[in-house]
Coordinates of C-alpha atoms in Angstrom, one line a residue:
M711 CA 6.3 2.3 1.7
A712 CA 6.3 -0.2 3.5
T713 CA 2.6 1.5 5.0
R714 CA 1.0 -1.5 3.5
R715 CA 0.3 -5.6 3.4
Q716 CA -1.7 -9.1 3.5
H717 CA -1.9 -10.4 0.9
R718 CA -2.1 -14.0 0.5
R719 CA -2.9 -15.5 -2.5
G720 CA -1.0 -18.4 -3.7
F721 CA 1.1 -17.5 -7.1
P722 CA -2.0 -16.7 -9.5
L723 CA 0.5 -16.6 -12.0
V724 CA -1.9 -16.7 -14.9
P725 CA -2.7 -13.0 -14.9
L726 CA 1.3 -12.6 -15.3
L727 CA 1.2 -14.0 -18.5
L728 CA -2.2 -12.3 -20.1
S729 CA 0.3 -9.5 -19.2
L730 CA 3.8 -10.7 -21.3
L731 CA 1.4 -12.5 -23.9
A732 CA -0.5 -9.2 -24.6
A733 CA 2.6 -7.1 -24.1
A734 CA 4.2 -9.4 -26.7
A735 CA 1.3 -9.3 -29.0
Y736 CA 1.7 -5.5 -29.2
G737 CA 4.9 -5.9 -29.8
R738 CA 4.4 -8.2 -32.0
L739 CA 1.3 -5.7 -34.1
I740 CA 4.2 -2.5 -34.2
S741 CA 7.0 -4.6 -35.0
D742 CA 4.8 -6.3 -38.4
G743 CA 6.8 -6.1 -41.0
A744 CA 10.3 -5.9 -39.8
P745 CA 10.8 -9.2 -37.1
S746 CA 14.6 -8.9 -37.6
A747 CA 15.2 -5.5 -37.3
P748 CA 16.8 -4.8 -33.3
H749 CA 15.3 -1.1 -33.5
L750 CA 11.4 -1.0 -34.9
S751 CA 10.5 1.8 -37.2
V752 CA 7.4 3.8 -36.2
I753 CA 5.9 6.5 -37.8
R754 CA 3.5 9.3 -36.0
L755 CA 1.6 11.6 -38.2
S756 CA 1.9 15.2 -36.3
G757 CA 1.0 18.7 -37.8
S758 CA 4.2 18.3 -39.9
P759 CA 5.1 15.9 -43.3
P760 CA 5.0 12.5 -41.7
A761 CA 8.5 11.6 -40.1
E762 CA 10.4 8.0 -39.4
E763 CA 11.5 7.3 -36.1
K764 CA 13.3 4.6 -33.5
C765 CA 12.6 3.2 -30.9
E766 CA 14.6 1.0 -29.1
Q767 CA 13.7 -2.4 -27.5
S768 CA 14.2 -3.4 -23.5
Y769 CA 16.2 -6.0 -23.4
G770 CA 16.3 -6.4 -27.1
F771 CA 12.6 -8.3 -27.8
L772 CA 10.2 -6.5 -25.5
P773 CA 8.3 -4.6 -27.5
C774 CA 7.6 -0.9 -28.2
T775 CA 6.5 2.2 -29.4
T776 CA 6.4 6.2 -30.4
T777 CA 2.8 6.1 -30.7
V778 CA 1.0 7.5 -27.5
L779 CA -1.4 4.4 -28.0
G780 CA 1.7 2.3 -28.2
N781 CA 3.5 3.6 -25.3
L782 CA 0.0 4.3 -22.9
F783 CA -0.8 0.5 -23.4
L784 CA 2.8 -0.6 -22.2
V785 CA 2.7 1.7 -19.5
L786 CA -0.4 0.1 -18.4
T787 CA 1.2 -3.3 -18.5
Y788 CA 4.4 -2.3 -17.6
G789 CA 2.3 -1.0 -14.8
F790 CA 0.1 -4.1 -13.7
L791 CA 3.7 -6.2 -13.7
M792 CA 5.4 -4.5 -11.0
Y793 CA 2.1 -3.7 -9.6
K794 CA 1.8 -7.8 -8.8
A795 CA 5.3 -7.4 -7.6
A796 CA 5.0 -5.2 -4.6
T797 CA 2.2 -7.8 -4.3
Y798 CA 3.9 -10.9 -3.7
L799 CA 6.8 -9.4 -2.0
S800 CA 4.5 -7.8 0.6
A801 CA 2.3 -11.1 1.2
G802 CA 6.0 -12.6 0.8
S803 CA 7.1 -10.1 3.8
E804 CA 4.0 -10.2 5.9
L805 CA 4.3 -14.3 6.1
L806 CA 7.7 -14.4 7.5
L807 CA 7.6 -11.3 10.4
E808 CA 4.3 -13.5 11.2
I809 CA 6.9 -16.7 11.2
M810 CA 9.8 -15.2 12.5
G811 CA 8.8 -12.6 14.5
P812 CA 10.0 -9.0 16.0
G813 CA 13.9 -9.2 15.3
L814 CA 16.5 -8.8 12.6
V815 CA 14.6 -10.4 9.6
G816 CA 11.5 -8.0 10.1
G817 CA 13.3 -4.9 11.8
L818 CA 16.2 -5.2 8.8
L819 CA 15.1 -6.8 5.1
L820 CA 11.8 -6.6 5.7
P821 CA 11.5 -2.8 4.8
I822 CA 13.5 -2.9 2.3
L823 CA 11.6 -5.0 0.7
G824 CA 8.6 -2.7 1.1
A825 CA 10.2 0.3 -0.5
L826 CA 12.1 -2.3 -3.3
P827 CA 10.2 -1.9 -6.6
D828 CA 10.0 2.5 -6.3
A829 CA 13.9 1.8 -5.2
L830 CA 14.4 -0.2 -8.6
L831 CA 11.8 2.2 -10.6
V832 CA 14.3 5.1 -9.6
L833 CA 18.0 3.2 -9.8
V834 CA 16.8 2.4 -13.4
S835 CA 15.9 5.5 -14.5
G836 CA 18.9 7.3 -14.7
L837 CA 20.9 3.9 -14.8
S838 CA 21.9 3.8 -18.6
G839 CA 22.6 5.6 -21.6
S840 CA 24.5 8.3 -22.5
K841 CA 25.1 11.1 -19.6
E842 CA 22.3 13.4 -21.7
E843 CA 20.0 10.4 -21.9
A844 CA 20.2 9.9 -17.9
Q845 CA 19.5 13.3 -17.7
S846 CA 16.3 13.3 -19.2
Q847 CA 14.5 10.2 -17.6
V848 CA 15.9 10.8 -14.3
H849 CA 12.7 13.3 -14.5
I850 CA 10.6 9.9 -14.0
G851 CA 12.5 8.9 -10.9
M852 CA 12.1 12.1 -8.5
G853 CA 8.6 11.8 -10.3
L854 CA 8.4 8.5 -8.3
L855 CA 9.3 10.0 -5.2
A856 CA 7.6 12.9 -5.2
G857 CA 4.6 11.2 -6.1
S858 CA 4.6 8.5 -3.8
T859 CA 5.3 10.6 -0.4
V860 CA 2.3 13.2 -1.9
F861 CA 0.4 10.1 -2.8
L862 CA 0.6 8.3 0.7
L863 CA 0.5 11.5 3.3
T864 CA -2.7 13.3 1.1
L865 CA -4.8 11.9 -0.7
L866 CA -4.2 8.1 1.0
W867 CA -3.9 9.8 4.5
G868 CA -7.6 12.0 3.6
T869 CA -9.2 8.6 2.7
C870 CA -7.9 7.1 5.4
V871 CA -10.0 9.8 7.5
V872 CA -13.4 9.8 5.6
V873 CA -13.7 5.6 5.7
G874 CA -12.9 5.7 9.4
K875 CA -15.1 8.6 10.2
C876 CA -16.5 8.0 13.6
D877 CA -18.7 10.4 16.1
L878 CA -16.4 12.6 18.5
G879 CA -18.0 12.0 22.0
P880 CA -17.8 15.1 24.7
N881 CA -14.4 14.5 24.7
R882 CA -13.1 14.9 21.2
E883 CA -12.1 11.6 20.8
A884 CA -13.8 9.2 18.2
V885 CA -16.2 6.8 19.7
D886 CA -15.4 3.0 17.9
G887 CA -18.1 1.8 15.6
T888 CA -20.9 4.8 15.2
D889 CA -21.3 7.2 12.6
T890 CA -24.5 9.1 12.6
K891 CA -23.5 12.3 12.4
G892 CA -23.1 11.4 8.3
F893 CA -20.2 13.6 7.7
S894 CA -20.4 16.6 10.0
L895 CA -17.1 18.5 9.1
T896 CA -16.4 18.6 13.2
G897 CA -18.6 16.5 14.7
T898 CA -16.9 13.4 13.0
G899 CA -13.0 12.3 12.9
I900 CA -10.6 9.4 13.5
T901 CA -8.6 9.1 16.9
T902 CA -4.8 7.7 17.6
D903 CA -3.1 6.4 19.3
V904 CA -0.2 8.1 20.5
Q905 CA 2.8 5.6 19.8
T906 CA 0.9 6.5 15.7
S907 CA 2.0 10.1 16.3
Y908 CA 6.2 9.0 17.7
A909 CA 5.3 7.3 13.6
A910 CA 4.7 10.7 12.2
R911 CA 7.9 12.3 13.4
I912 CA 10.0 9.5 12.4
M913 CA 8.8 11.1 9.4
G914 CA 9.6 14.4 9.6
L915 CA 13.1 13.8 10.4
S916 CA 13.2 12.0 7.6
V917 CA 14.0 14.5 5.2
I918 CA 16.9 15.3 5.8
P919 CA 18.2 14.9 3.2
F920 CA 16.6 16.1 0.5
I921 CA 17.8 19.5 2.7
I922 CA 21.2 19.2 2.7
A923 CA 21.1 18.1 -0.6
Q924 CA 19.1 21.7 -1.8
F925 CA 21.6 23.6 0.9
P926 CA 24.1 25.2 -2.4
K927 CA 20.9 25.9 -4.4
M928 CA 19.6 27.6 -1.5
L929 CA 22.8 29.2 -1.0
K930 CA 22.4 30.0 -5.1
T931 CA 26.2 28.7 -5.3
H932 CA 27.8 25.5 -7.5
H933 CA 30.1 25.4 -5.5
G934 CA 30.1 22.3 -3.1
Q935 CA 27.0 21.3 -5.1
R936 CA 29.4 17.5 -5.4
L937 CA 30.0 17.7 -1.6
A938 CA 26.5 18.3 -0.3
M939 CA 25.0 15.3 -2.4
L940 CA 28.3 12.6 -1.0
L941 CA 26.7 14.1 2.5
A942 CA 23.5 13.5 2.0
L943 CA 23.9 9.9 0.1
I944 CA 26.0 9.0 3.6
V945 CA 23.3 11.2 5.6
S946 CA 19.8 9.0 3.9
F947 CA 21.7 5.6 4.1
L948 CA 22.3 5.8 7.6
L949 CA 19.0 7.0 8.0
V950 CA 17.6 3.5 6.8
L951 CA 20.0 2.0 8.4
S952 CA 18.7 4.2 11.9
Y953 CA 15.5 3.6 11.0
C954 CA 16.0 -0.1 10.8
L955 CA 17.9 -0.8 13.9
Y956 CA 15.1 1.9 16.0
Q957 CA 13.0 -1.5 15.1
V958 CA 15.3 -4.1 16.2
F959 CA 16.1 -3.0 19.7
Q960 CA 12.1 -1.3 20.2
P961 CA 10.3 -3.5 18.3
W962 CA 7.2 -1.2 18.9
I963 CA 6.6 -0.5 14.7
Q964 CA 7.4 -3.8 13.7
R965 CA 4.6 -5.5 16.4
R966 CA 2.4 -2.8 14.7
K967 CA 2.7 -4.4 11.2
L968 CA 2.2 -7.6 12.1
A969 CA -0.7 -6.7 14.0
Y970 CA -1.5 -4.7 10.7
A971 CA -1.5 -8.6 9.0
K972 CA -2.8 -10.5 11.3
H973 CA -6.6 -8.3 11.5
K974 CA -8.4 -10.9 8.6
H975 CA -8.5 -14.6 10.2
V976 CA -11.5 -14.4 12.6
I977 CA -13.4 -13.6 9.1
S978 CA -12.2 -15.7 7.3
G979 CA -12.2 -18.7 9.1
I980 CA -16.1 -17.9 10.1
L981 CA -16.7 -17.8 6.4
K982 CA -14.7 -21.1 5.6
H983 CA -16.6 -22.4 8.3
A984 CA -20.2 -21.2 7.0
Q985 CA -20.1 -22.1 3.3
M986 CA -18.8 -25.9 4.2
Q987 CA -22.1 -25.9 6.6
S988 CA -24.2 -27.1 4.0
L989 CA -26.5 -24.3 4.1
G990 CA -26.7 -23.4 0.7
R991 CA -24.1 -20.0 -1.4
L992 CA -23.2 -16.9 0.8
L993 CA -23.6 -15.1 -1.9
N994 CA -26.0 -14.8 -5.1
D995 CA -24.9 -15.3 -8.5
D996 CA -24.4 -11.4 -9.0
G997 CA -22.1 -11.4 -5.4
T998 CA -24.5 -9.8 -3.0
P999 CA -25.2 -11.6 0.7
N1000 CA -27.4 -14.4 0.5
E1001 CA -29.6 -13.2 2.7
D1002 CA -31.1 -16.3 3.5
V1003 CA -28.5 -18.6 3.9
I1004 CA -27.3 -16.6 6.3
R1005 CA -30.5 -16.7 8.8
K1006 CA -30.5 -20.3 8.3
L1007 CA -26.7 -20.1 10.0
F1008 CA -27.5 -18.0 13.0
H1009 CA -30.3 -20.4 13.4
K1010 CA -27.7 -23.0 13.1
I1011 CA -25.7 -21.6 15.3
D1012 CA -28.7 -20.7 18.4
M1013 CA -28.7 -23.6 19.9
D1014 CA -30.8 -22.7 22.5
E1015 CA -33.4 -21.1 20.0
S1016 CA -33.1 -17.6 21.7
R1017 CA -33.2 -15.6 18.7
S1018 CA -29.6 -14.4 20.0
L1019 CA -26.2 -15.8 20.3
S1020 CA -24.4 -15.6 23.3
R1021 CA -20.9 -15.1 24.2
A1022 CA -21.5 -19.7 24.7
E1023 CA -22.9 -19.5 21.5
L1024 CA -19.9 -18.0 19.5
H1025 CA -16.8 -19.4 22.2
A1026 CA -18.7 -22.7 20.7
L1027 CA -18.8 -21.6 17.0
I1028 CA -15.2 -20.4 17.0
V1029 CA -13.7 -23.8 19.4
G1030 CA -15.8 -25.3 16.4
I1031 CA -13.5 -24.4 13.6
N1032 CA -10.8 -25.2 12.2
F1033 CA -7.9 -22.0 12.0
D1034 CA -5.1 -23.9 10.5
E1035 CA -1.8 -23.8 11.6
V1036 CA -3.0 -21.0 14.2
E1037 CA -3.3 -21.0 17.6
F1038 CA -5.5 -18.0 19.2
D1039 CA -7.2 -17.3 22.4
R1040 CA -10.5 -17.6 21.0
T1041 CA -11.7 -15.3 24.1
D1042 CA -10.0 -13.3 22.4
A1043 CA -11.9 -14.1 19.3
V1044 CA -15.4 -14.1 20.1
D1045 CA -15.0 -10.7 22.2
K1046 CA -14.2 -9.1 18.6
V1047 CA -16.5 -10.9 17.1
M1048 CA -19.2 -9.5 19.8
A1049 CA -17.8 -5.5 18.8
D1050 CA -18.7 -6.2 15.1
F1051 CA -21.4 -7.7 15.6
D1052 CA -23.5 -6.2 19.0
T1053 CA -24.0 -2.9 17.7
S1054 CA -26.5 -2.4 20.5
R1055 CA -24.4 -3.3 22.9
N1056 CA -26.4 -4.8 25.3
D1057 CA -23.7 -8.1 25.0
I1058 CA -26.1 -10.4 23.0
V1059 CA -26.0 -10.4 18.8
E1060 CA -29.7 -10.9 17.7
E1061 CA -30.5 -11.7 14.0
E1062 CA -30.7 -8.9 12.6
E1063 CA -27.2 -7.2 14.1
F1064 CA -26.3 -11.5 13.3
V1065 CA -26.8 -10.9 9.8
Q1066 CA -26.0 -7.2 8.4
G1067 CA -23.0 -8.5 10.3
M1068 CA -22.7 -11.2 7.8
K1069 CA -22.8 -8.9 5.4
K1070 CA -20.4 -6.3 6.4
W1071 CA -17.6 -9.3 6.2
L1072 CA -18.6 -10.4 2.9
N1073 CA -19.0 -7.4 1.2
E1074 CA -15.3 -7.0 3.1
A1075 CA -13.9 -10.7 1.9
K1076 CA -14.8 -10.1 -1.7
R1077 CA -13.0 -6.8 -1.7
N1078 CA -9.7 -9.5 -1.3
M1079 CA -11.1 -12.5 -3.3
P1080 CA -10.1 -12.5 -6.7
V1081 CA -12.8 -12.1 -10.0
G1082 CA -14.1 -15.4 -11.2
G1083 CA -14.1 -18.1 -10.1
A1084 CA -17.1 -20.0 -7.5
F1085 CA -17.6 -18.0 -4.7
S1086 CA -17.2 -21.4 -2.7
S1087 CA -12.9 -21.2 -3.8
K1088 CA -13.4 -18.5 -3.5
F1089 CA -13.7 -18.0 0.4
N1090 CA -11.6 -21.0 0.7
E1091 CA -8.6 -19.6 -1.1
Y1092 CA -9.7 -16.4 0.5
H1093 CA -9.2 -17.9 4.0
E1094 CA -5.7 -19.4 2.8
R1095 CA -4.3 -15.7 2.2
T1096 CA -5.2 -14.4 5.3
R1097 CA -5.0 -18.5 7.7
Q1098 CA -2.0 -15.8 9.5
E1099 CA -4.2 -13.0 10.1
H1100 CA -7.4 -12.6 12.5
D1101 CA -8.8 -9.7 13.9
Q1102 CA -6.5 -8.7 16.9
L1103 CA -4.9 -4.9 17.2
I1104 CA -2.3 -3.0 19.6
D1105 CA -3.0 -4.6 22.8
R1106 CA -0.8 -7.2 24.1
S1107 CA -3.1 -10.1 22.8
D1108 CA -3.3 -8.4 19.6
E1109 CA 0.7 -8.4 19.1
A1110 CA 1.7 -11.6 20.3
V1111 CA 4.1 -13.6 17.2
E1112 CA 1.7 -17.0 17.6
S1113 CA 3.5 -20.2 17.1
V1114 CA 3.2 -21.8 13.5
E1115 CA 3.0 -25.8 13.0
N1116 CA 4.2 -25.9 9.4
P1117 CA 7.1 -23.5 9.7
G1118 CA 9.2 -24.5 6.9
W1119 CA 6.9 -25.2 4.0
C1120 CA 5.8 -21.8 5.1
I1121 CA 10.1 -20.1 5.6
T1122 CA 9.9 -21.7 2.0
K1123 CA 6.5 -20.3 0.1
A1124 CA 7.3 -16.4 2.3
V1125 CA 10.7 -17.1 0.4
A1126 CA 9.4 -18.1 -2.7
L1127 CA 7.2 -15.0 -2.7
L1128 CA 9.9 -12.4 -1.7
L1129 CA 11.5 -14.3 -4.7
L1130 CA 9.7 -14.3 -7.2
G1131 CA 7.9 -10.4 -6.4
A1132 CA 11.9 -9.5 -6.8
A1133 CA 12.3 -10.7 -10.4
I1134 CA 9.2 -9.6 -11.4
A1135 CA 10.4 -5.7 -10.6
A1136 CA 13.8 -5.7 -11.5
A1137 CA 13.0 -7.3 -15.5
F1138 CA 9.9 -4.8 -15.5
A1139 CA 11.7 -1.4 -14.2
D1140 CA 13.5 -1.1 -17.0
P1141 CA 10.9 -1.1 -19.8
L1142 CA 8.1 0.3 -17.5
V1143 CA 10.7 4.0 -17.3
D1144 CA 11.1 3.6 -20.7
A1145 CA 7.4 2.9 -21.5
V1146 CA 6.8 7.1 -19.3
H1147 CA 10.0 8.2 -21.2
N1148 CA 8.3 7.4 -24.7
F1149 CA 5.2 8.4 -23.6
S1150 CA 6.1 11.8 -22.7
N1151 CA 8.0 12.7 -26.3
A1152 CA 4.7 11.4 -27.8
T1153 CA 2.1 13.4 -25.5
H1154 CA 4.9 16.7 -25.1
I1155 CA 4.0 16.1 -21.5
P1156 CA 7.0 16.3 -18.5
S1157 CA 7.9 13.0 -17.4
F1158 CA 7.8 14.7 -14.2
F1159 CA 4.6 14.9 -13.8
I1160 CA 3.7 11.2 -16.0
S1161 CA 5.6 9.5 -12.4
F1162 CA 4.5 11.4 -10.0
I1163 CA 0.6 11.0 -10.7
A1164 CA 1.0 7.2 -13.0
L1165 CA 3.7 5.0 -10.7
P1166 CA 3.1 5.5 -7.7
L1167 CA -0.2 3.9 -8.6
A1168 CA 1.4 0.9 -9.5
T1169 CA 3.1 0.2 -6.8
N1170 CA 1.7 1.2 -3.5
S1171 CA -1.9 0.8 -5.0
S1172 CA -1.7 -2.8 -3.6
E1173 CA -0.8 -0.9 0.5
A1174 CA -3.8 1.7 -0.8
V1175 CA -6.8 -0.8 -1.1
S1176 CA -5.2 -2.3 1.7
A1177 CA -5.5 0.6 4.5
V1178 CA -8.4 1.8 3.3
I1179 CA -9.9 -1.3 4.2
F1180 CA -8.5 -2.1 7.4
A1181 CA -9.5 1.8 8.3
S1182 CA -13.2 1.2 7.2
R1183 CA -13.7 -1.4 10.6
K1184 CA -13.9 2.4 12.3
K1185 CA -11.7 2.3 14.8
Q1186 CA -9.3 3.9 17.1
R1187 CA -7.0 1.1 16.8
S1188 CA -7.3 0.1 13.0
C1189 CA -6.6 3.1 12.1
S1190 CA -3.8 3.5 14.4
L1191 CA -2.5 0.5 13.1
T1192 CA -3.4 2.3 9.3
F1193 CA -1.5 5.4 10.1
S1194 CA 1.8 4.1 11.9
E1195 CA 1.5 1.8 8.2
V1196 CA 1.3 5.3 5.7
Y1197 CA 4.6 7.5 8.0
G1198 CA 6.3 4.0 7.8
G1199 CA 6.3 3.9 3.5
V1200 CA 6.6 7.1 3.2
T1201 CA 10.2 7.0 5.8
M1202 CA 11.6 4.9 4.1
N1203 CA 10.9 6.8 0.7
N1204 CA 12.4 9.5 1.7
T1205 CA 15.3 7.8 2.7
L1206 CA 16.0 4.7 1.0
C1207 CA 14.0 5.3 -2.3
L1208 CA 15.9 8.7 -1.9
G1209 CA 19.5 6.7 -1.3
V1210 CA 19.2 5.5 -4.1
F1211 CA 18.7 8.0 -6.7
L1212 CA 21.2 10.7 -5.1
A1213 CA 23.8 7.7 -5.5
L1214 CA 22.6 8.1 -9.1
I1215 CA 23.4 11.6 -9.2
Y1216 CA 26.9 11.2 -8.2
F1217 CA 28.5 7.9 -9.0
R1218 CA 26.3 9.2 -12.9
N1219 CA 28.5 12.9 -12.3
L1220 CA 24.1 14.6 -13.3
T1221 CA 22.9 17.1 -12.0
W1222 CA 20.9 18.5 -8.9
D1223 CA 17.9 20.0 -10.8
F1224 CA 15.0 19.6 -9.0
S1225 CA 14.6 22.6 -6.5
S1226 CA 10.1 23.0 -6.8
E1227 CA 9.9 19.2 -7.0
V1228 CA 12.2 19.0 -3.6
L1229 CA 9.6 22.1 -1.6
I1230 CA 7.0 20.0 -2.3
I1231 CA 7.9 17.0 -0.3
L1232 CA 10.1 19.9 2.0
L1233 CA 6.1 21.4 2.0
V1234 CA 3.4 17.9 2.3
C1235 CA 5.9 16.3 5.1
V1236 CA 6.6 19.3 6.7
V1237 CA 3.1 20.5 6.9
M1238 CA 1.7 17.2 8.0
A1239 CA 4.5 16.0 9.9
L1240 CA 4.0 19.2 12.0
F1241 CA 0.5 18.3 11.7
T1242 CA -0.3 14.4 13.2
S1243 CA 3.0 14.9 15.8
F1244 CA 1.5 16.8 18.7
R1245 CA -2.4 15.1 18.0
T1246 CA -4.2 12.2 18.5
T1247 CA -7.5 13.3 17.0
F1248 CA -8.5 14.8 13.3
P1249 CA -11.5 15.7 12.8
L1250 CA -13.3 15.4 8.9
W1251 CA -12.5 18.3 7.6
T1252 CA -8.7 17.5 8.1
C1253 CA -9.2 15.4 5.1
L1254 CA -9.9 18.9 2.8
V1255 CA -6.1 20.2 3.9
A1256 CA -5.1 17.2 2.7
Y1257 CA -6.7 16.4 -0.5
M1258 CA -6.4 20.2 -1.5
L1259 CA -1.9 19.3 -0.9
Y1260 CA -2.1 17.6 -3.9
P1261 CA -2.7 19.4 -6.5
F1262 CA -1.7 21.9 -4.5
S1263 CA 1.6 20.3 -5.1
L1264 CA 1.2 19.8 -9.2
V1265 CA 1.1 23.7 -9.8
I1266 CA 3.7 24.8 -7.5
V1267 CA 6.0 22.3 -9.9
Y1268 CA 4.4 23.7 -12.3
I1269 CA 4.2 27.6 -12.3
L1270 CA 8.2 26.9 -10.8
D1271 CA 9.1 25.8 -14.1
Y1272 CA 7.3 26.5 -16.4
V1273 CA 6.5 30.3 -14.6
F1274 CA 9.5 31.2 -12.8
G1275 CA 12.2 28.8 -15.1
W1276 CA 13.2 27.1 -11.5
S1277 CA 14.7 24.2 -13.9

């Protein structure tokens, strides 16, 4: 999934170094007594007498173990590193898209980069070792394929409906910013625009390669299986190419990604400006908003002392803020601030509205700020990460490419982020797959279920958090962008990542034995595509449908594989 991406951190390498040091220290712990041995001897107790088992170190030096807790530690460590890789790729892709705008780079390169972590994990799941080992580990790749698709279309989709819900009006469309009916299953919901339904239809078409690959199994014959693999492989990459070229020549998808990446810049700019006014700290020591300082800021902006802020006063505030290299329509920025703060819709911002609006912004900013350090420096870092972003969405002004004063530095930074993310993903994909495989052996839990549940959290968590935060703005435009990103991520997962998996199966001459797994992918994709392609309003009850599909998918695989013996 591309669905995804607005992290603007410099290079926070400290968490990466700590993870590597922890893994190395753990490696020394489990290999104590045999520091020079290429294969570590580890004893695991079971119902039988202790037996000596060996595990192989990744690259000859990364730690390994055969114990449950040891492999759980390694899965979490390598999973965190893959999460950081996805974050860097996401940040670099956004920055490059904002600089260069929709076109060849945004249409061809960036969708592939967004799916790179998943694709690498799928690739290494069956790339090394003997054919028998590859056949065993390749279930991890299929688990990630199925898990990512199901996760995006069930848990994430349903959560975005819950956090983005608004009251449904007389025309059964969501009314932006109103949420007075609580958790009414029919009286609240979200509304998207028609272009979002187009993205859902494209997602529905992306399941065609799965059907081609599964066709011989559907006919209950082994003849033509390799031909089906080859055809599905070709169709997968043709669909990837077609999807990318479609974005080049019909750049509305890229423009949505551009708008999605820019939605926080006005917020970060105003928060940074307020922090620098020497009125006090906007956040208390415990991280809660400082209401006294917020009120001082209100009175400073309220130049005519009317106890309300007019558009002219907000415009003066916006003009006085340095928004770095981005040049944008300040009048439009005032409109966005007014839309967020003026809950009474009387075209002025009263003091209590300003306090509540600032609290909302501060809480949103906190979720995107790093842990530790002074809050004042955090606001500076938050603003730096979002300096290419502002709260504009789908309309023409929202999708315009802003000018950048220092494109050379921005391009260098974007390329560095992309290279760093790609390097981390390439380096730790294989160790993560090995750790999952060893954890499966130690716990006797099928590797498919582990990778189905755990790996999508590592590769999609960055995009998931961003999508939930964005949907929580409770506007049709923000929901439209959010769900477009989700559908785009599923499309790339069903085409590019599947193409890599099919290439692995074909060229290593592995057995295609994934009937139950393909069934749940088809079931979830087809149900959600039909559900979302021909409607734009989704009442709250629709999230229950999405949520139920997740455990239902796991139960279906278990019953078909372990009761009916499909695999």
